[in-house]
mmCIF file of N, CA and C in Angstrom:
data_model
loop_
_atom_site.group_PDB
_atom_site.id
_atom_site.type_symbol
_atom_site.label_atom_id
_atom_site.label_comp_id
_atom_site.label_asym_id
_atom_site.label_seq_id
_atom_site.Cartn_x
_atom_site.Cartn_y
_atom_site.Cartn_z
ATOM 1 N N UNK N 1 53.412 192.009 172.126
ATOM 2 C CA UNK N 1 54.011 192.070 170.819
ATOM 3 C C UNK N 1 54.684 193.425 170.652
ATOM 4 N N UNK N 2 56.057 193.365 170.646
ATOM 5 C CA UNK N 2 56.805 194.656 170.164
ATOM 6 C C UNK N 2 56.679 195.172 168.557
ATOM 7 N N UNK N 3 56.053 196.595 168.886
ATOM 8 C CA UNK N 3 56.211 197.121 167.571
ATOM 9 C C UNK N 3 57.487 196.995 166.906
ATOM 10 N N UNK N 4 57.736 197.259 165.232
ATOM 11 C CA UNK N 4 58.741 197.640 164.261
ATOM 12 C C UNK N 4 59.516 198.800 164.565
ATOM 13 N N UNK N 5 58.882 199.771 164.653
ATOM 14 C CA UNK N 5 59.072 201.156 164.451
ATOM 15 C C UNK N 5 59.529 201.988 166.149
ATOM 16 N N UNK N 6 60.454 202.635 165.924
ATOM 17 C CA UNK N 6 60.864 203.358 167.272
ATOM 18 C C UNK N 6 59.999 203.724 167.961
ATOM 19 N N UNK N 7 60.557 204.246 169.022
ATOM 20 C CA UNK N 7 59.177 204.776 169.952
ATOM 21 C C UNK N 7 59.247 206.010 169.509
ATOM 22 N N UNK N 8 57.975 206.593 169.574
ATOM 23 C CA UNK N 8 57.927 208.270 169.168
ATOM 24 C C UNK N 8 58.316 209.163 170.015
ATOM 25 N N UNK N 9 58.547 208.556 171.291
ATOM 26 C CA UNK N 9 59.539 209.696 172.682
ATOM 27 C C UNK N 9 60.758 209.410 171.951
ATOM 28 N N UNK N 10 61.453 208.852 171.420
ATOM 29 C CA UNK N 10 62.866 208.723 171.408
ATOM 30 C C UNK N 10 63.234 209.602 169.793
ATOM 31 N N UNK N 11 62.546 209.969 169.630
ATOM 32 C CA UNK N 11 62.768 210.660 167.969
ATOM 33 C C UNK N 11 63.186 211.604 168.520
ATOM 34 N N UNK N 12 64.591 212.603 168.215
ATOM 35 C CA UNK N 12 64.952 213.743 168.818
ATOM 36 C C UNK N 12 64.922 214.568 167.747
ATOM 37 N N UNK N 13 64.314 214.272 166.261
ATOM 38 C CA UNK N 13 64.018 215.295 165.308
ATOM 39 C C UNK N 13 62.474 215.594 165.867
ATOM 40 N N UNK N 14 61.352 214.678 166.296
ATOM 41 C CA UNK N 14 59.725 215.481 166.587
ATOM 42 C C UNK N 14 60.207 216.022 167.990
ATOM 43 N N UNK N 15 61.151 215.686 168.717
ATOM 44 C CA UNK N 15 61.477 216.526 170.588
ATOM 45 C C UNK N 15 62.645 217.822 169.440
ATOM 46 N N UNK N 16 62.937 218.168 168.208
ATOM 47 C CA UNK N 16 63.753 219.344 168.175
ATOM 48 C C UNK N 16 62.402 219.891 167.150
ATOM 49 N N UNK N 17 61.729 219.628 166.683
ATOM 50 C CA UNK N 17 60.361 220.190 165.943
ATOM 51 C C UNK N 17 59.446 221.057 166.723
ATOM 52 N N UNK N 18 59.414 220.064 167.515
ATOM 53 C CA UNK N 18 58.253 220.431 169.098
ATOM 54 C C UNK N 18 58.629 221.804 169.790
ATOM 55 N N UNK N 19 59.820 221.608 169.871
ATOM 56 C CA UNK N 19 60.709 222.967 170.713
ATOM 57 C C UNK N 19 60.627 223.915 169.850
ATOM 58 N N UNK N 20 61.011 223.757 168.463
ATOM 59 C CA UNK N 20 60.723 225.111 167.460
ATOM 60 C C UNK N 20 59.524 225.950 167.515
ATOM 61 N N UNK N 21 58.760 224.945 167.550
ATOM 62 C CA UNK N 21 57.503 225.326 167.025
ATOM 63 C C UNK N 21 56.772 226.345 168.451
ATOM 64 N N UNK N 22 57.207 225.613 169.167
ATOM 65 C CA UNK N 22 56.774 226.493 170.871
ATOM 66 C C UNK N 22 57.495 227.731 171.491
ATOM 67 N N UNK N 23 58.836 227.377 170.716
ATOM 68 C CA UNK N 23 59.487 228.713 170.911
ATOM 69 C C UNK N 23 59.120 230.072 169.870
ATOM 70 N N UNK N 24 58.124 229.793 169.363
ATOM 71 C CA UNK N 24 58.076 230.687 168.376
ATOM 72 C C UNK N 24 56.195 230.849 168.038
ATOM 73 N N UNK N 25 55.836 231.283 169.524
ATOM 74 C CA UNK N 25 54.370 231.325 169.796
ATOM 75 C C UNK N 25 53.204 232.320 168.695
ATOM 76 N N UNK N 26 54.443 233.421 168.321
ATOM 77 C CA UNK N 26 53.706 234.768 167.371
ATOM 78 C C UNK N 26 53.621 233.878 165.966
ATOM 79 N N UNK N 27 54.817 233.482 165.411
ATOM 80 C CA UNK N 27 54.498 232.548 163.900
ATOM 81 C C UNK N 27 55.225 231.695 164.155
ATOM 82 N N UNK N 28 54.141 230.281 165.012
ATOM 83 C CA UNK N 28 54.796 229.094 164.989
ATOM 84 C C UNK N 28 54.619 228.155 163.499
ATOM 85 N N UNK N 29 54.166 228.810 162.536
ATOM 86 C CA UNK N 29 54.598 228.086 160.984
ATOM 87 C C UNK N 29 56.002 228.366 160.541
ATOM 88 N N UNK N 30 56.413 229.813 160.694
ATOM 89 C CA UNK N 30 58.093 230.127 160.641
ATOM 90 C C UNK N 30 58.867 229.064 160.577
ATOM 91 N N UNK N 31 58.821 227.633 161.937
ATOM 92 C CA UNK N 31 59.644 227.027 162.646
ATOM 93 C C UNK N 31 59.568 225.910 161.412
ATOM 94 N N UNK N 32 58.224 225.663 160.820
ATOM 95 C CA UNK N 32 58.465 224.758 159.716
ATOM 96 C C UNK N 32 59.288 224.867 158.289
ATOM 97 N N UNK N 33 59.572 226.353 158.347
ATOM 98 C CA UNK N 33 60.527 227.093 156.879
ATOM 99 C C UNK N 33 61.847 227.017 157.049
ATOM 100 N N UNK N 34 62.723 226.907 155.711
ATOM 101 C CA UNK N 34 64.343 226.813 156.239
ATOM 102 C C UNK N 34 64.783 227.997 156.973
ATOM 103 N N UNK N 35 65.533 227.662 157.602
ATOM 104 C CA UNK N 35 66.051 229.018 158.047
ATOM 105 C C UNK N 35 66.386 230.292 157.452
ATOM 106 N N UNK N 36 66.237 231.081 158.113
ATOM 107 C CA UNK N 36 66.218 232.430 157.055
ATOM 108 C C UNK N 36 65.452 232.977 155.946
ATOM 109 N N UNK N 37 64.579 231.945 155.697
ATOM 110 C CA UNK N 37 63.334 232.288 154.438
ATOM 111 C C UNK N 37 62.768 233.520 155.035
ATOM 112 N N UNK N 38 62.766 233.822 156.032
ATOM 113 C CA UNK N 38 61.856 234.832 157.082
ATOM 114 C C UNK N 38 60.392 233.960 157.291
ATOM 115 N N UNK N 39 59.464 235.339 157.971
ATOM 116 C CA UNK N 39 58.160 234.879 158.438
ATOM 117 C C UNK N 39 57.423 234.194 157.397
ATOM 118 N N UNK N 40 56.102 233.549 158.029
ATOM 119 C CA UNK N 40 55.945 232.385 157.320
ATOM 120 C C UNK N 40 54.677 233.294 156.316
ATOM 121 N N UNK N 41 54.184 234.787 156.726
ATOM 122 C CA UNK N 41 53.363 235.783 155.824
ATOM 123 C C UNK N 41 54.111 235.452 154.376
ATOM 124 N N UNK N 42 56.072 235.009 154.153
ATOM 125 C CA UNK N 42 56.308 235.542 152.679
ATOM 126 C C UNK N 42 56.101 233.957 151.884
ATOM 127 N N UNK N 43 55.862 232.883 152.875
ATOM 128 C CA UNK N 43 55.573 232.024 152.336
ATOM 129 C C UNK N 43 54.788 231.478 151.399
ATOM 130 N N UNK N 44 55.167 230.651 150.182
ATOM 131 C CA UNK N 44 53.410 230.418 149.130
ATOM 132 C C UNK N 44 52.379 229.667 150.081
ATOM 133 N N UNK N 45 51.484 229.873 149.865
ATOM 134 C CA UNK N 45 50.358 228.854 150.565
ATOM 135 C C UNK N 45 50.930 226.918 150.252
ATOM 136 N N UNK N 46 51.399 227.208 149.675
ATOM 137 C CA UNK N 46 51.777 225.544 148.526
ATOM 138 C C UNK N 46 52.974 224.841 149.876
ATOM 139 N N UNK N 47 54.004 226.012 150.041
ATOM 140 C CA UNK N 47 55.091 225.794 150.760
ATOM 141 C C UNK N 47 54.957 225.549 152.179
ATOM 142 N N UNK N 48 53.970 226.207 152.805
ATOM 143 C CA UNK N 48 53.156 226.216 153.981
ATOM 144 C C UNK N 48 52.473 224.825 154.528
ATOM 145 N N UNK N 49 52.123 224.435 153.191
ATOM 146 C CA UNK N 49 50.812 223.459 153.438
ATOM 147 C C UNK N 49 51.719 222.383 153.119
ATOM 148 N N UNK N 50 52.509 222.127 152.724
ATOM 149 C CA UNK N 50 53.563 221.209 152.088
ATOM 150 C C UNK N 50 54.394 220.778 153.918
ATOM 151 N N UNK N 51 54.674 222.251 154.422
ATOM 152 C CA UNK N 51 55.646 221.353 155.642
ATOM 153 C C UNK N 51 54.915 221.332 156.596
ATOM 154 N N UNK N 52 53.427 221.799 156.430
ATOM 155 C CA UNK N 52 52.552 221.834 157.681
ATOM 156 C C UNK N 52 52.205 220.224 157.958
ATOM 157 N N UNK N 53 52.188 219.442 156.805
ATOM 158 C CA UNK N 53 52.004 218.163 156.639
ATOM 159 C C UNK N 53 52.850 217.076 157.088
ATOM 160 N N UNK N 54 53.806 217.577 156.717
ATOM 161 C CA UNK N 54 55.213 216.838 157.706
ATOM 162 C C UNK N 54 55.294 216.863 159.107
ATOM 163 N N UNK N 55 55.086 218.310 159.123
ATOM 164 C CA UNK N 55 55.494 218.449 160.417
ATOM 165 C C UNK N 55 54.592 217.883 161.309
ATOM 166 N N UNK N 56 52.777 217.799 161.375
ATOM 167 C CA UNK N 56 52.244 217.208 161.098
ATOM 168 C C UNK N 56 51.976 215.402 161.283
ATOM 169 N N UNK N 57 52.480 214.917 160.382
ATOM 170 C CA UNK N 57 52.957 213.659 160.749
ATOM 171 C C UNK N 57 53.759 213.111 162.005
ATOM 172 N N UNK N 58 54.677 214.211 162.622
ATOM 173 C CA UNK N 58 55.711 213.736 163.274
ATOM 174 C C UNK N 58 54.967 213.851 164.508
ATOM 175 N N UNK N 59 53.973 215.318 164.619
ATOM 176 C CA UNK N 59 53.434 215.868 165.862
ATOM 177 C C UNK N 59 52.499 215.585 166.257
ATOM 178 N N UNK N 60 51.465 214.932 165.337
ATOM 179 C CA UNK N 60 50.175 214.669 165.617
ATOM 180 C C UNK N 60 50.052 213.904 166.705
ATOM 181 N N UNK N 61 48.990 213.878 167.961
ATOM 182 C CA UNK N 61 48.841 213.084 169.218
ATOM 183 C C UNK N 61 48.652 211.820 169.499
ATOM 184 N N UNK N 62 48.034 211.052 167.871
ATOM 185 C CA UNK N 62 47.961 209.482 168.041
ATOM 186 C C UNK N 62 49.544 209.089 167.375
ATOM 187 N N UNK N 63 50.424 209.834 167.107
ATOM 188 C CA UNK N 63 51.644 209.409 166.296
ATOM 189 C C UNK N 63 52.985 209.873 167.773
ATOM 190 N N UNK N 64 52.784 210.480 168.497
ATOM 191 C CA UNK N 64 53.726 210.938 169.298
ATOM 192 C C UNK N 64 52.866 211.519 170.649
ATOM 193 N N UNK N 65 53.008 210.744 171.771
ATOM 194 C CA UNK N 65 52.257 211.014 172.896
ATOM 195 C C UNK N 65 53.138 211.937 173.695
ATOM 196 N N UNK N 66 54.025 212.477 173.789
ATOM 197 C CA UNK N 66 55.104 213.368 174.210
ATOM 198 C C UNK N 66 54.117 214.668 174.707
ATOM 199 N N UNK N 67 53.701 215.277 175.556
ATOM 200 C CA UNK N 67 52.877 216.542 175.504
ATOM 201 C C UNK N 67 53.434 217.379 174.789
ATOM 202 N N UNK N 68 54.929 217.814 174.490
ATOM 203 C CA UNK N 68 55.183 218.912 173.815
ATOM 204 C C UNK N 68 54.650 218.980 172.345
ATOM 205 N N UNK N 69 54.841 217.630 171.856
ATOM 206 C CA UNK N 69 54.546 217.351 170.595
ATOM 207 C C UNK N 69 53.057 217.794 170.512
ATOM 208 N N UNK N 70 51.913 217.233 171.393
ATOM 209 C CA UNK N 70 50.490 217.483 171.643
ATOM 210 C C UNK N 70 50.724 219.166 171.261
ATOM 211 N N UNK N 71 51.277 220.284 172.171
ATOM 212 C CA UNK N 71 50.755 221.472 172.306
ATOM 213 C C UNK N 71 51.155 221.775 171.255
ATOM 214 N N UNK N 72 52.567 221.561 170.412
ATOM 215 C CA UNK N 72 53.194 222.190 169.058
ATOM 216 C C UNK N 72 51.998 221.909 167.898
ATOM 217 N N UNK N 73 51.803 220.538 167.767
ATOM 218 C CA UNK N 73 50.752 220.210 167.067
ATOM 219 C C UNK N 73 49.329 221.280 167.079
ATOM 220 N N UNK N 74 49.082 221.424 167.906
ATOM 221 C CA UNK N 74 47.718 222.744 168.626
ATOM 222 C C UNK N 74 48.271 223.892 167.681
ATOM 223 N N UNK N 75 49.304 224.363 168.305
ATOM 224 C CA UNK N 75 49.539 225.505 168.280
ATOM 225 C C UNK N 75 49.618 226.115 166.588
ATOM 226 N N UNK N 76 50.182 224.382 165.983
ATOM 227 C CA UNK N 76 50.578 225.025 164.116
ATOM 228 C C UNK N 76 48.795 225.029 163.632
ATOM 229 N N UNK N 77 48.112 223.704 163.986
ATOM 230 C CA UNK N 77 46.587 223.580 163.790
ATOM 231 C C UNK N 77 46.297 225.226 163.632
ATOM 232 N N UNK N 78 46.439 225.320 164.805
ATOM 233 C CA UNK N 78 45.535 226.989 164.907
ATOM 234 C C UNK N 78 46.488 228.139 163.890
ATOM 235 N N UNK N 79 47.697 228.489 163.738
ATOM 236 C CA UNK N 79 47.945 229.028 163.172
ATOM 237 C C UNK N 79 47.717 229.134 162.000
ATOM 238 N N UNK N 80 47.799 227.738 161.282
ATOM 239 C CA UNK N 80 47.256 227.076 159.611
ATOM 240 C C UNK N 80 46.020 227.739 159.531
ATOM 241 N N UNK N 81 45.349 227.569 160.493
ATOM 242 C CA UNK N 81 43.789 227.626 160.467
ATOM 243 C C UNK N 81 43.527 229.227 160.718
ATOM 244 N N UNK N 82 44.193 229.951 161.085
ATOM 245 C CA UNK N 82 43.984 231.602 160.947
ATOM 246 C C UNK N 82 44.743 232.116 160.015
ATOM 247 N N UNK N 83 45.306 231.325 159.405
ATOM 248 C CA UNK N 83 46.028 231.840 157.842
ATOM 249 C C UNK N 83 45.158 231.467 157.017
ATOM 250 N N UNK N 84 44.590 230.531 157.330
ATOM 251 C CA UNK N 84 43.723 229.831 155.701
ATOM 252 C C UNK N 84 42.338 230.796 156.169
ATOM 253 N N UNK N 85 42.145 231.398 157.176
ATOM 254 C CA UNK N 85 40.848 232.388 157.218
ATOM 255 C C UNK N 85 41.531 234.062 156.939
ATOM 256 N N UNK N 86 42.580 234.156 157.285
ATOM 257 C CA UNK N 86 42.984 235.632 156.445
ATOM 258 C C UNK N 86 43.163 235.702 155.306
ATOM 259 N N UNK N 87 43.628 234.630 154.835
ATOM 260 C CA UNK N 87 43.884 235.035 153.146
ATOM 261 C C UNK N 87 42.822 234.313 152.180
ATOM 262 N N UNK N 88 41.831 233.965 153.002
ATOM 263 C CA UNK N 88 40.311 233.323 152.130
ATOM 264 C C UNK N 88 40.823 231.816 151.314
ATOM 265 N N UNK N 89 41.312 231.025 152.316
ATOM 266 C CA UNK N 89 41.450 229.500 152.093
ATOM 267 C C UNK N 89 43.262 229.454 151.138
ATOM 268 N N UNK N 90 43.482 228.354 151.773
ATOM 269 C CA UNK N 90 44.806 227.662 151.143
ATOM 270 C C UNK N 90 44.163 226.490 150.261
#
């Protein structure tokens, strides 16, 4: 039975997400902000947690089996997760 929905290798917005997010190992949350907002430190917690969720959706490992997607996904996890312990929870 063929699924509805595309395949998640063929999405070239989670394969151009994936690449952001890996190219940008020091603040891979940055890659989720518009361009030029700067680092993701001037971000609200609200704004953060808002595209961490999206992004998120696209990257997560049961939604997109792609490895890049796997490590980008890791990589924002952990970043979220040492922001929400420096600044005492989002």
């Amino acid at each position: 039975m063929a699924s509805a929905r595309p395949s998640p290798r063929s999405d070239p917005a989670a394969a151009a997400l994936a690449a952001a997010v890996l190219a940008r190992p020091r603040d891979p949350l940055a890659a989720l902000l518009p361009p030029g907002s700067g680092p993701s430190a001037q971000a609200s917690p609200r704004e953060l947690k808002r595209a961490f969720r999206s992004a998120a959706r696209a990257l997560h490992p049961d939604k997109n089996p792609a490895p890049a997607a796997a490590a980008a996904f890791a990589l924002l996890t952990a970043a979220l997760d040492a922001g929400r312990a420096g600044s005492g929870g989002a």
